[in-house]
Amino acid sequence: MKELNEHLKDLINYDKVMLFMKGTPAEPRCGFSKQIVAILNGRSAKYGSFDILTDNDVREGLKKLSNWPTFPQLYVNGELVGGLDIVKELEASGELEQMLPKEELLEDKLRKLVNKAPVMVFIKGTPDGPKCGFSRQIVKILNDSGVPYESFDILENEEVRQGLKTFSNWPTFPQLYVKGELVGGLDIVKELVAAGDLNATLSPS
């Protein structure tokens, strides 16, 4: 029983928002589950789900653990919110929206990334292991400047790679940002070096 309870707690905390339902969000197997999925999807909620029809131990164990005899069951941050009726009441009062963590919009994510450090460079690879000649050159220039900077490997995240092209209206990499503003790519950085303006650009007063 202890092992089952540990397993249930792991499941409940698997995602910030967890829905225990009959079927899956794509194919709910009962009317109540279908309705709760529609409410969560209508709020653009990011949530995990577990199909209780696939595991009777989980199904029966959750009833005891949560002291809630029916399904679906919705949990937020490991705490039981309730079933469909409770979720409908929270939806009607507007409280549900405040309880649910939102899916972060790509634009917000990119804005946070470009502001992660005063000087941010988006390259292919890492400063220790650049994966293209342009990235290698910009890393050397930044290292030679002595100004601290942070980097992001665009090869690790295709969403960021494509999103930044639109976000910055700059189609190629590397991309250099200072205080959240795009400076440009390697050619612009080389021009700043040639003009003696790089350090002033990287460390604006």
XYZ file of C-alpha atoms in Angstrom:
205
model
C 0.000 0.000 0.000
C 2.883 2.361 0.843
C 4.405 1.758 -2.589
C 1.069 2.472 -4.267
C 0.674 5.727 -2.326
C 4.177 6.814 -3.354
C 3.309 5.979 -6.961
C 0.076 7.973 -6.710
C 1.896 10.986 -5.255
C 4.443 10.815 -8.090
C 1.581 10.753 -10.607
C -0.268 13.629 -8.933
C 2.907 15.734 -9.054
C 3.951 14.636 -12.546
C 2.729 17.953 -13.949
C 1.698 21.207 -12.271
C -1.817 20.445 -13.464
C -2.832 16.773 -13.593
C -6.157 15.399 -14.775
C -7.159 11.846 -13.891
C -9.846 10.889 -16.365
C -11.443 8.107 -18.352
C -9.644 8.028 -21.695
C -7.281 10.684 -23.012
C -7.772 14.401 -23.792
C -7.859 13.460 -27.497
C -10.346 10.633 -26.860
C -12.306 11.033 -23.604
C -14.260 7.898 -22.681
C -17.079 9.504 -20.673
C -19.162 12.666 -20.806
C -17.736 14.131 -17.579
C -14.149 13.662 -18.766
C -15.056 15.194 -22.128
C -16.526 18.268 -20.432
C -13.553 18.868 -18.127
C -11.134 18.517 -21.066
C -13.183 21.097 -23.000
C -12.980 23.534 -20.060
C -9.196 23.116 -19.672
C -8.577 23.362 -23.416
C -10.788 26.447 -23.570
C -8.452 28.067 -21.048
C -5.335 27.056 -23.053
C -4.207 25.220 -19.921
C -1.038 23.140 -19.991
C -1.819 19.910 -18.184
C -0.852 16.279 -17.907
C -3.391 13.480 -17.866
C -3.708 9.886 -16.753
C -6.208 7.390 -18.118
C -7.598 5.610 -15.037
C -9.124 2.906 -17.260
C -5.601 1.610 -17.899
C -4.751 0.985 -14.232
C -7.329 -0.197 -11.700
C -4.866 0.120 -8.765
C -4.428 3.820 -9.534
C -8.173 4.218 -10.036
C -9.110 2.671 -6.678
C -6.069 4.054 -4.844
C -6.810 7.653 -5.836
C -10.362 7.406 -4.498
C -8.949 6.566 -1.049
C -5.965 8.943 -1.175
C -8.021 11.923 -2.248
C -11.154 10.890 -0.373
C -12.998 11.620 -3.606
C -15.075 8.723 -4.982
C -15.557 9.734 -8.609
C -13.677 10.762 -11.735
C -12.476 12.946 -13.369
C -10.242 14.430 -10.658
C -8.186 17.586 -11.207
C -5.020 18.369 -9.234
C -3.012 21.600 -9.235
C 0.461 21.603 -7.642
C -0.218 18.203 -6.073
C -3.453 19.313 -4.382
C -6.902 18.012 -5.300
C -9.120 20.721 -6.770
C -12.108 18.414 -7.287
C -14.263 16.913 -9.986
C -16.302 18.329 -12.831
C -18.871 20.178 -10.669
C -16.155 22.014 -8.695
C -14.240 22.848 -11.871
C -17.449 24.227 -13.443
C -18.027 26.436 -10.369
C -14.430 27.706 -10.483
C -14.799 28.341 -14.213
C -18.003 30.331 -13.671
C -16.436 32.449 -10.890
C -13.260 33.133 -12.880
C -11.087 31.484 -10.216
C -10.049 28.589 -12.458
C -8.117 30.843 -14.817
C -6.037 32.211 -11.929
C -5.282 28.702 -10.639
C -4.003 27.320 -13.933
C -0.418 28.015 -15.042
C -0.484 29.378 -18.549
C 1.395 27.981 -21.522
C 4.144 30.561 -21.987
C 3.807 32.314 -25.319
C 6.838 31.930 -27.578
C 7.247 35.697 -27.867
C 7.360 36.038 -24.060
C 9.868 33.190 -23.861
C 12.102 34.845 -26.485
C 11.870 38.229 -24.762
C 13.027 36.618 -21.501
C 15.856 34.823 -23.321
C 17.269 37.914 -25.025
C 17.147 39.694 -21.644
C 18.686 36.778 -19.704
C 22.016 38.636 -19.468
C 23.107 42.189 -20.382
C 25.017 40.670 -23.332
C 23.442 37.598 -24.963
C 24.687 35.839 -28.083
C 22.702 33.189 -29.945
C 25.086 30.839 -31.722
C 25.385 27.368 -33.191
C 27.037 25.337 -30.442
C 28.653 26.757 -27.308
C 31.506 29.223 -26.697
C 33.736 26.226 -25.874
C 32.522 24.250 -28.893
C 31.159 26.490 -31.669
C 29.500 24.506 -34.474
C 30.090 26.940 -37.362
C 32.739 29.395 -38.508
C 30.592 32.504 -37.944
C 29.792 31.427 -34.370
C 33.478 30.701 -33.731
C 34.447 34.180 -34.952
C 31.860 36.039 -32.875
C 32.835 34.057 -29.749
C 36.501 35.000 -30.272
C 35.590 38.680 -30.681
C 33.463 38.632 -27.518
C 36.148 36.786 -25.556
C 38.777 39.287 -26.721
C 36.558 42.194 -25.618
C 36.681 40.963 -22.019
C 33.001 41.820 -21.549
C 31.038 39.062 -19.757
C 28.314 37.483 -21.855
C 25.986 34.495 -21.922
C 25.127 32.318 -24.902
C 22.304 30.122 -26.176
C 22.812 27.168 -28.508
C 20.109 27.469 -31.190
C 20.847 23.940 -32.417
C 19.363 22.680 -29.133
C 15.977 24.325 -29.670
C 14.361 24.582 -33.107
C 11.426 26.614 -31.759
C 13.785 29.311 -30.471
C 15.881 29.154 -33.647
C 12.915 29.794 -35.955
C 11.136 32.134 -33.535
C 14.116 34.454 -33.145
C 14.331 35.015 -36.900
C 10.832 36.515 -36.820
C 11.179 38.131 -33.379
C 14.330 40.023 -34.382
C 13.519 40.307 -38.084
C 17.020 38.941 -38.657
C 17.207 35.730 -40.718
C 20.651 34.385 -39.808
C 22.839 33.443 -36.851
C 24.782 34.316 -34.790
C 22.696 37.122 -33.275
C 24.046 39.458 -30.599
C 21.784 41.287 -28.118
C 22.672 43.979 -25.600
C 20.102 44.738 -22.891
C 17.444 42.920 -24.899
C 18.058 44.863 -28.109
C 19.450 43.253 -31.260
C 22.877 44.592 -32.239
C 23.156 42.329 -35.300
C 25.168 39.430 -36.674
C 28.853 38.834 -37.285
C 29.237 41.504 -40.028
C 27.811 44.240 -37.795
C 30.005 43.122 -34.889
C 33.089 43.191 -37.154
C 32.177 46.736 -38.237
C 31.907 47.788 -34.567
C 35.354 46.269 -33.902
C 36.853 48.078 -36.901
C 35.353 51.377 -35.751
C 36.522 50.843 -32.163
C 32.932 50.963 -30.928
C 32.424 47.382 -29.756
C 33.114 47.812 -26.043
C 30.957 50.940 -25.859
C 28.143 49.021 -27.538
C 28.494 45.997 -25.218
C 28.690 48.095 -22.044
C 26.367 51.054 -22.557
C 26.417 53.443 -19.619
